[in-house]
């Protein structure tokens, strides 16, 4: 079974400041990890994915995340926040390949606000 | 790649009525998933199709819920005898095998 905990339901940063959104996971098998972004009244858009290759993963819109097995973490960062980054962000885990690989388990989400 | 399409975008209905939602996945995607998202929560898995076969159903999918994917292309999700607790965003996603899932914009269901 897999689970995800996102620390902080709401994060506010100033425009141009560092964005750090925290995600910790639990998985009984080597996990595949994802970050998705959701804008109001829209579906989820994939930002980046970790699938057991490089531990530092670069995604779209300048976001990146680092897989740390020892800390069971997959935090999302962006060096400089832009107003257009304001949205809700979801961390998700699957069981990699094979059994359980089809089912995404999501965290509760972190709403990012960017202050001008 | 025209994306995952869901219809309708919004549905308002009275308690006790039946509703049906449609999802058209990305054309070459063999896997299709349904999720439910309530306010302030992340999406929760409901069910999964590999081509036309429904291979997994969550315990969240009560007997009032049924999903089909008759020809391995589009899918429908039907809720019978709707209840207040069914109010949510219903999201469809598709993928090619174990590749990342692509989501539609969802159908928002409101029960009066």
PDB file of C-alpha atoms in Angstrom:
ATOM      1  CA  UNK A   1       0.000   0.000   0.000  1.00  0.00           C
ATOM      2  CA  UNK A   2       1.125   3.539  -0.692  1.00  0.00           C
ATOM      3  CA  UNK A   3       0.386   6.857   0.960  1.00  0.00           C
ATOM      4  CA  UNK A   4       1.450  10.478   0.586  1.00  0.00           C
ATOM      5  CA  UNK A   5       1.655  13.271   3.133  1.00  0.00           C
ATOM      6  CA  UNK A   6       1.938  16.864   1.982  1.00  0.00           C
ATOM      7  CA  UNK A   7       3.088  19.184   4.730  1.00  0.00           C
ATOM      8  CA  UNK A   8       1.262  22.493   4.646  1.00  0.00           C
ATOM      9  CA  UNK A   9      -2.146  22.836   3.042  1.00  0.00           C
ATOM     10  CA  UNK A  10      -1.371  26.442   2.117  1.00  0.00           C
ATOM     11  CA  UNK A  11       1.968  28.068   1.289  1.00  0.00           C
ATOM     12  CA  UNK A  12       2.489  31.751   0.486  1.00  0.00           C
ATOM     13  CA  UNK A  13       5.623  33.134  -1.143  1.00  0.00           C
ATOM     14  CA  UNK A  14       6.590  36.486  -2.603  1.00  0.00           C
ATOM     15  CA  UNK A  15       7.081  36.800  -6.334  1.00  0.00           C
ATOM     16  CA  UNK A  16      10.702  35.926  -7.103  1.00  0.00           C
ATOM     17  CA  UNK A  17      11.197  33.932  -3.889  1.00  0.00           C
ATOM     18  CA  UNK A  18      12.032  30.253  -3.580  1.00  0.00           C
ATOM     19  CA  UNK A  19       9.130  27.828  -3.755  1.00  0.00           C
ATOM     20  CA  UNK A  20       9.370  24.695  -1.578  1.00  0.00           C
ATOM     21  CA  UNK A  21       6.445  22.281  -1.365  1.00  0.00           C
ATOM     22  CA  UNK A  22       6.969  19.235   0.838  1.00  0.00           C
ATOM     23  CA  UNK A  23       5.935  15.656   0.132  1.00  0.00           C
ATOM     24  CA  UNK A  24       6.688  12.489   2.090  1.00  0.00           C
ATOM     25  CA  UNK A  25       5.629   9.082   0.873  1.00  0.00           C
ATOM     26  CA  UNK A  26       5.165   5.591   2.173  1.00  0.00           C
ATOM     27  CA  UNK A  27       5.401   2.616  -0.144  1.00  0.00           C
ATOM     28  CA  UNK A  28       5.939  -1.112   0.288  1.00  0.00           C
ATOM     29  CA  UNK A  29       7.511  -1.361  -3.169  1.00  0.00           C
ATOM     30  CA  UNK A  30       9.917   0.916  -5.049  1.00  0.00           C
ATOM     31  CA  UNK A  31       7.735   3.894  -5.817  1.00  0.00           C
ATOM     32  CA  UNK A  32       7.080   6.020  -8.833  1.00  0.00           C
ATOM     33  CA  UNK A  33       6.433   9.590  -7.682  1.00  0.00           C
ATOM     34  CA  UNK A  34       4.695  12.473  -9.410  1.00  0.00           C
ATOM     35  CA  UNK A  35       3.848  16.110  -8.932  1.00  0.00           C
ATOM     36  CA  UNK A  36       0.704  17.454 -10.570  1.00  0.00           C
ATOM     37  CA  UNK A  37      -0.622  21.035 -10.680  1.00  0.00           C
ATOM     38  CA  UNK A  38      -4.307  21.953 -10.736  1.00  0.00           C
ATOM     39  CA  UNK A  39      -5.675  25.358 -11.696  1.00  0.00           C
ATOM     40  CA  UNK A  40      -9.224  26.298 -10.623  1.00  0.00           C
ATOM     41  CA  UNK A  41     -11.948  24.281 -12.343  1.00  0.00           C
ATOM     42  CA  UNK A  42      -9.424  22.313 -14.355  1.00  0.00           C
ATOM     43  CA  UNK A  43      -7.950  18.848 -14.311  1.00  0.00           C
ATOM     44  CA  UNK A  44      -4.447  17.921 -13.224  1.00  0.00           C
ATOM     45  CA  UNK A  45      -1.369  18.650 -15.303  1.00  0.00           C
ATOM     46  CA  UNK A  46       1.782  16.598 -14.861  1.00  0.00           C
ATOM     47  CA  UNK A  47       4.749  18.694 -13.671  1.00  0.00           C
ATOM     48  CA  UNK A  48       7.347  15.959 -13.296  1.00  0.00           C
ATOM     49  CA  UNK A  49       7.857  12.294 -12.474  1.00  0.00           C
ATOM     50  CA  UNK A  50      10.410  10.088 -10.718  1.00  0.00           C
ATOM     51  CA  UNK A  51      10.689   6.567 -12.098  1.00  0.00           C
ATOM     52  CA  UNK A  52      13.875   5.223 -10.479  1.00  0.00           C
ATOM     53  CA  UNK A  53      16.355   6.883 -12.816  1.00  0.00           C
ATOM     54  CA  UNK A  54      18.031  10.154 -11.764  1.00  0.00           C
ATOM     55  CA  UNK A  55      17.097  11.261  -8.258  1.00  0.00           C
ATOM     56  CA  UNK A  56      16.944  14.940  -9.262  1.00  0.00           C
ATOM     57  CA  UNK A  57      14.069  15.350 -11.665  1.00  0.00           C
ATOM     58  CA  UNK A  58      13.436  18.432 -13.756  1.00  0.00           C
ATOM     59  CA  UNK A  59       9.937  19.260 -14.882  1.00  0.00           C
ATOM     60  CA  UNK A  60       8.032  21.909 -16.732  1.00  0.00           C
ATOM     61  CA  UNK A  61       7.817  25.602 -15.843  1.00  0.00           C
ATOM     62  CA  UNK A  62      11.161  25.564 -14.002  1.00  0.00           C
ATOM     63  CA  UNK A  63      10.116  23.108 -11.284  1.00  0.00           C
ATOM     64  CA  UNK A  64      12.280  20.282 -10.025  1.00  0.00           C
ATOM     65  CA  UNK A  65      12.113  17.655  -7.309  1.00  0.00           C
ATOM     66  CA  UNK A  66      14.633  15.440  -5.555  1.00  0.00           C
ATOM     67  CA  UNK A  67      13.934  11.858  -4.543  1.00  0.00           C
ATOM     68  CA  UNK A  68      15.526  11.065  -1.168  1.00  0.00           C
ATOM     69  CA  UNK A  69      14.981   7.438  -0.240  1.00  0.00           C
ATOM     70  CA  UNK A  70      16.524   7.804   3.227  1.00  0.00           C
ATOM     71  CA  UNK A  71      14.042  10.553   4.068  1.00  0.00           C
ATOM     72  CA  UNK A  72      11.149   9.087   2.013  1.00  0.00           C
ATOM     73  CA  UNK A  73      10.726  12.549   0.562  1.00  0.00           C
ATOM     74  CA  UNK A  74      10.072  14.068  -2.846  1.00  0.00           C
ATOM     75  CA  UNK A  75       9.942  17.824  -2.268  1.00  0.00           C
ATOM     76  CA  UNK A  76       9.102  20.194  -5.128  1.00  0.00           C
ATOM     77  CA  UNK A  77      11.142  23.370  -5.629  1.00  0.00           C
ATOM     78  CA  UNK A  78      11.382  26.338  -7.953  1.00  0.00           C
ATOM     79  CA  UNK A  79      14.112  28.985  -7.543  1.00  0.00           C
ATOM     80  CA  UNK A  80      11.937  31.997  -8.347  1.00  0.00           C
ATOM     81  CA  UNK A  81       8.150  32.114  -8.009  1.00  0.00           C
ATOM     82  CA  UNK A  82       6.027  33.679 -10.721  1.00  0.00           C
ATOM     83  CA  UNK A  83       2.475  34.923 -10.352  1.00  0.00           C
ATOM     84  CA  UNK A  84       1.335  32.231 -12.786  1.00  0.00           C
ATOM     85  CA  UNK A  85       2.540  29.534 -10.358  1.00  0.00           C
ATOM     86  CA  UNK A  86      -0.401  30.219  -8.048  1.00  0.00           C
ATOM     87  CA  UNK A  87      -2.363  26.949  -8.079  1.00  0.00           C
ATOM     88  CA  UNK A  88      -2.858  23.753  -6.105  1.00  0.00           C
ATOM     89  CA  UNK A  89      -0.111  21.159  -6.208  1.00  0.00           C
ATOM     90  CA  UNK A  90      -0.537  17.453  -5.614  1.00  0.00           C
ATOM     91  CA  UNK A  91       2.093  14.851  -4.893  1.00  0.00           C
ATOM     92  CA  UNK A  92       1.186  11.297  -5.932  1.00  0.00           C
ATOM     93  CA  UNK A  93       2.679   7.812  -5.733  1.00  0.00           C
ATOM     94  CA  UNK A  94       2.166   4.506  -7.501  1.00  0.00           C
ATOM     95  CA  UNK A  95       3.718   1.144  -6.948  1.00  0.00           C
ATOM     96  CA  UNK A  96       6.011   1.501  -9.937  1.00  0.00           C
ATOM     97  CA  UNK A  97       5.523  -1.253 -12.455  1.00  0.00           C
ATOM     98  CA  UNK A  98       3.313  -4.319 -12.181  1.00  0.00           C
ATOM     99  CA  UNK A  99       0.699  -4.664  -9.452  1.00  0.00           C
ATOM    100  CA  UNK A 100      -0.571  -1.333  -8.192  1.00  0.00           C
ATOM    101  CA  UNK A 101       1.117   0.608 -10.925  1.00  0.00           C
ATOM    102  CA  UNK A 102      -2.180   1.747 -12.339  1.00  0.00           C
ATOM    103  CA  UNK A 103      -3.499   3.471  -9.228  1.00  0.00           C
ATOM    104  CA  UNK A 104      -2.288   6.931  -8.245  1.00  0.00           C
ATOM    105  CA  UNK A 105      -2.514   7.720  -4.544  1.00  0.00           C
ATOM    106  CA  UNK A 106      -2.592  11.472  -3.988  1.00  0.00           C
ATOM    107  CA  UNK A 107      -1.798  13.736  -1.085  1.00  0.00           C
ATOM    108  CA  UNK A 108      -4.338  16.305   0.056  1.00  0.00           C
ATOM    109  CA  UNK A 109      -2.676  19.047  -1.926  1.00  0.00           C
ATOM    110  CA  UNK A 110      -0.887  22.298  -1.165  1.00  0.00           C
ATOM    111  CA  UNK A 111      -2.361  25.561  -2.353  1.00  0.00           C
ATOM    112  CA  UNK A 112       0.388  27.952  -3.433  1.00  0.00           C
ATOM    113  CA  UNK A 113      -0.253  31.684  -3.286  1.00  0.00           C
ATOM    114  CA  UNK A 114       2.218  34.133  -4.854  1.00  0.00           C
ATOM    115  CA  UNK A 115       2.286  37.638  -3.406  1.00  0.00           C
ATOM    116  CA  UNK A 116       3.256  40.447  -5.802  1.00  0.00           C
TER     117      UNK A 116
ATOM    118  CA  UNK B   1      -2.802  14.612 -28.945  1.00  0.00           C
ATOM    119  CA  UNK B   2      -6.161  16.262 -28.331  1.00  0.00           C
ATOM    120  CA  UNK B   3      -6.164  15.499 -24.614  1.00  0.00           C
ATOM    121  CA  UNK B   4      -8.693  13.742 -22.420  1.00  0.00           C
ATOM    122  CA  UNK B   5     -12.203  15.082 -22.929  1.00  0.00           C
ATOM    123  CA  UNK B   6     -14.999  14.905 -20.359  1.00  0.00           C
ATOM    124  CA  UNK B   7     -18.653  15.727 -20.790  1.00  0.00           C
ATOM    125  CA  UNK B   8     -20.517  17.460 -19.285  1.00  0.00           C
ATOM    126  CA  UNK B   9     -18.273  19.901 -17.419  1.00  0.00           C
ATOM    127  CA  UNK B  10     -20.979  20.613 -14.878  1.00  0.00           C
ATOM    128  CA  UNK B  11     -24.045  18.641 -13.829  1.00  0.00           C
ATOM    129  CA  UNK B  12     -26.674  19.786 -11.359  1.00  0.00           C
ATOM    130  CA  UNK B  13     -29.311  17.265 -10.388  1.00  0.00           C
ATOM    131  CA  UNK B  14     -31.799  16.511  -7.659  1.00  0.00           C
ATOM    132  CA  UNK B  15     -31.149  13.871  -5.047  1.00  0.00           C
ATOM    133  CA  UNK B  16     -32.374  10.496  -6.194  1.00  0.00           C
ATOM    134  CA  UNK B  17     -31.844  11.092  -9.899  1.00  0.00           C
ATOM    135  CA  UNK B  18     -29.472   9.101 -12.103  1.00  0.00           C
ATOM    136  CA  UNK B  19     -26.558  10.783 -13.860  1.00  0.00           C
ATOM    137  CA  UNK B  20     -24.095   9.624 -16.498  1.00  0.00           C
ATOM    138  CA  UNK B  21     -20.729  11.108 -17.380  1.00  0.00           C
ATOM    139  CA  UNK B  22     -18.623  10.457 -20.458  1.00  0.00           C
ATOM    140  CA  UNK B  23     -14.862  10.363 -20.908  1.00  0.00           C
ATOM    141  CA  UNK B  24     -12.979  10.268 -24.202  1.00  0.00           C
ATOM    142  CA  UNK B  25      -9.340   9.324 -23.597  1.00  0.00           C
ATOM    143  CA  UNK B  26      -6.321  10.164 -25.714  1.00  0.00           C
ATOM    144  CA  UNK B  27      -6.753   7.954 -28.767  1.00  0.00           C
ATOM    145  CA  UNK B  28      -3.758   5.634 -28.429  1.00  0.00           C
ATOM    146  CA  UNK B  29      -4.116   5.166 -24.664  1.00  0.00           C
ATOM    147  CA  UNK B  30      -5.142   1.672 -23.614  1.00  0.00           C
ATOM    148  CA  UNK B  31      -5.688   2.457 -19.924  1.00  0.00           C
ATOM    149  CA  UNK B  32      -8.497   4.589 -18.523  1.00  0.00           C
ATOM    150  CA  UNK B  33      -9.063   5.631 -14.917  1.00  0.00           C
ATOM    151  CA  UNK B  34     -11.797   7.350 -12.945  1.00  0.00           C
ATOM    152  CA  UNK B  35     -11.098   9.396  -9.814  1.00  0.00           C
ATOM    153  CA  UNK B  36     -13.289  11.424  -7.484  1.00  0.00           C
ATOM    154  CA  UNK B  37     -12.148  14.678  -5.889  1.00  0.00           C
ATOM    155  CA  UNK B  38     -14.027  16.342  -3.061  1.00  0.00           C
ATOM    156  CA  UNK B  39     -13.405  19.879  -1.844  1.00  0.00           C
ATOM    157  CA  UNK B  40     -10.046  20.288  -0.167  1.00  0.00           C
ATOM    158  CA  UNK B  41      -8.888  16.768  -0.952  1.00  0.00           C
ATOM    159  CA  UNK B  42      -6.725  15.079  -3.512  1.00  0.00           C
ATOM    160  CA  UNK B  43      -8.286  12.809  -6.130  1.00  0.00           C
ATOM    161  CA  UNK B  44      -9.258   9.321  -4.962  1.00  0.00           C
ATOM    162  CA  UNK B  45      -9.105   6.301  -7.251  1.00  0.00           C
ATOM    163  CA  UNK B  46     -12.437   4.772  -8.258  1.00  0.00           C
ATOM    164  CA  UNK B  47     -11.826   2.306 -11.073  1.00  0.00           C
ATOM    165  CA  UNK B  48      -9.504   1.310 -13.902  1.00  0.00           C
ATOM    166  CA  UNK B  49      -9.855  -0.191 -17.386  1.00  0.00           C
ATOM    167  CA  UNK B  50      -7.273  -1.923 -19.515  1.00  0.00           C
ATOM    168  CA  UNK B  51      -8.832  -1.687 -22.978  1.00  0.00           C
ATOM    169  CA  UNK B  52     -12.462  -2.781 -22.423  1.00  0.00           C
ATOM    170  CA  UNK B  53     -11.795  -4.829 -19.279  1.00  0.00           C
ATOM    171  CA  UNK B  54     -12.543  -3.289 -15.887  1.00  0.00           C
ATOM    172  CA  UNK B  55      -9.679  -4.644 -13.803  1.00  0.00           C
ATOM    173  CA  UNK B  56     -10.026  -2.880 -10.489  1.00  0.00           C
ATOM    174  CA  UNK B  57     -12.738  -1.161  -8.486  1.00  0.00           C
ATOM    175  CA  UNK B  58     -12.179   0.800  -5.302  1.00  0.00           C
ATOM    176  CA  UNK B  59     -14.312   0.162  -2.233  1.00  0.00           C
ATOM    177  CA  UNK B  60     -15.410   3.783  -2.775  1.00  0.00           C
ATOM    178  CA  UNK B  61     -17.374   2.556  -5.800  1.00  0.00           C
ATOM    179  CA  UNK B  62     -20.651   1.523  -4.191  1.00  0.00           C
ATOM    180  CA  UNK B  63     -23.333  -0.548  -5.904  1.00  0.00           C
ATOM    181  CA  UNK B  64     -24.933   2.669  -7.132  1.00  0.00           C
ATOM    182  CA  UNK B  65     -21.902   3.350  -9.317  1.00  0.00           C
ATOM    183  CA  UNK B  66     -21.180   1.588 -12.585  1.00  0.00           C
ATOM    184  CA  UNK B  67     -18.543   2.228 -15.210  1.00  0.00           C
ATOM    185  CA  UNK B  68     -18.193   0.846 -18.706  1.00  0.00           C
ATOM    186  CA  UNK B  69     -15.757   1.044 -21.575  1.00  0.00           C
ATOM    187  CA  UNK B  70     -17.568  -1.027 -24.187  1.00  0.00           C
ATOM    188  CA  UNK B  71     -15.173  -0.851 -27.120  1.00  0.00           C
ATOM    189  CA  UNK B  72     -12.012   0.066 -25.315  1.00  0.00           C
ATOM    190  CA  UNK B  73     -12.354   3.694 -26.351  1.00  0.00           C
ATOM    191  CA  UNK B  74     -14.679   6.095 -24.481  1.00  0.00           C
ATOM    192  CA  UNK B  75     -15.980   5.319 -21.013  1.00  0.00           C
ATOM    193  CA  UNK B  76     -19.113   6.185 -19.074  1.00  0.00           C
ATOM    194  CA  UNK B  77     -19.606   6.497 -15.332  1.00  0.00           C
ATOM    195  CA  UNK B  78     -23.185   6.228 -14.086  1.00  0.00           C
ATOM    196  CA  UNK B  79     -24.430   7.055 -10.619  1.00  0.00           C
ATOM    197  CA  UNK B  80     -27.877   5.799  -9.723  1.00  0.00           C
ATOM    198  CA  UNK B  81     -30.104   7.297  -7.018  1.00  0.00           C
ATOM    199  CA  UNK B  82     -27.698  10.147  -6.341  1.00  0.00           C
ATOM    200  CA  UNK B  83     -27.067  11.240  -2.748  1.00  0.00           C
ATOM    201  CA  UNK B  84     -25.721  14.492  -1.277  1.00  0.00           C
ATOM    202  CA  UNK B  85     -22.405  12.806  -0.615  1.00  0.00           C
ATOM    203  CA  UNK B  86     -21.922  12.180  -4.328  1.00  0.00           C
ATOM    204  CA  UNK B  87     -21.271  15.876  -4.898  1.00  0.00           C
ATOM    205  CA  UNK B  88     -17.707  16.038  -6.156  1.00  0.00           C
ATOM    206  CA  UNK B  89     -15.482  16.524  -9.185  1.00  0.00           C
ATOM    207  CA  UNK B  90     -15.230  13.320 -11.219  1.00  0.00           C
ATOM    208  CA  UNK B  91     -11.934  13.112 -13.070  1.00  0.00           C
ATOM    209  CA  UNK B  92     -11.002  10.809 -15.910  1.00  0.00           C
ATOM    210  CA  UNK B  93      -7.427  10.005 -16.868  1.00  0.00           C
ATOM    211  CA  UNK B  94      -5.787   7.860 -19.500  1.00  0.00           C
ATOM    212  CA  UNK B  95      -2.349   6.426 -20.151  1.00  0.00           C
ATOM    213  CA  UNK B  96      -0.396   4.190 -22.453  1.00  0.00           C
ATOM    214  CA  UNK B  97       0.518   1.223 -20.245  1.00  0.00           C
ATOM    215  CA  UNK B  98       2.606   2.394 -17.261  1.00  0.00           C
ATOM    216  CA  UNK B  99       3.258   5.852 -18.685  1.00  0.00           C
ATOM    217  CA  UNK B 100       2.068   8.874 -16.651  1.00  0.00           C
ATOM    218  CA  UNK B 101      -1.644   9.493 -16.537  1.00  0.00           C
ATOM    219  CA  UNK B 102      -3.140  12.445 -18.398  1.00  0.00           C
ATOM    220  CA  UNK B 103      -6.215  14.008 -16.840  1.00  0.00           C
ATOM    221  CA  UNK B 104      -9.307  15.628 -18.286  1.00  0.00           C
ATOM    222  CA  UNK B 105     -10.839  18.798 -16.846  1.00  0.00           C
ATOM    223  CA  UNK B 106     -13.426  16.788 -14.920  1.00  0.00           C
ATOM    224  CA  UNK B 107     -17.180  16.820 -14.440  1.00  0.00           C
ATOM    225  CA  UNK B 108     -18.387  18.753 -11.410  1.00  0.00           C
ATOM    226  CA  UNK B 109     -21.507  17.159  -9.926  1.00  0.00           C
ATOM    227  CA  UNK B 110     -23.778  19.130  -7.624  1.00  0.00           C
ATOM    228  CA  UNK B 111     -26.673  17.412  -5.861  1.00  0.00           C
ATOM    229  CA  UNK B 112     -29.572  19.638  -4.801  1.00  0.00           C
TER     230      UNK B 112
END
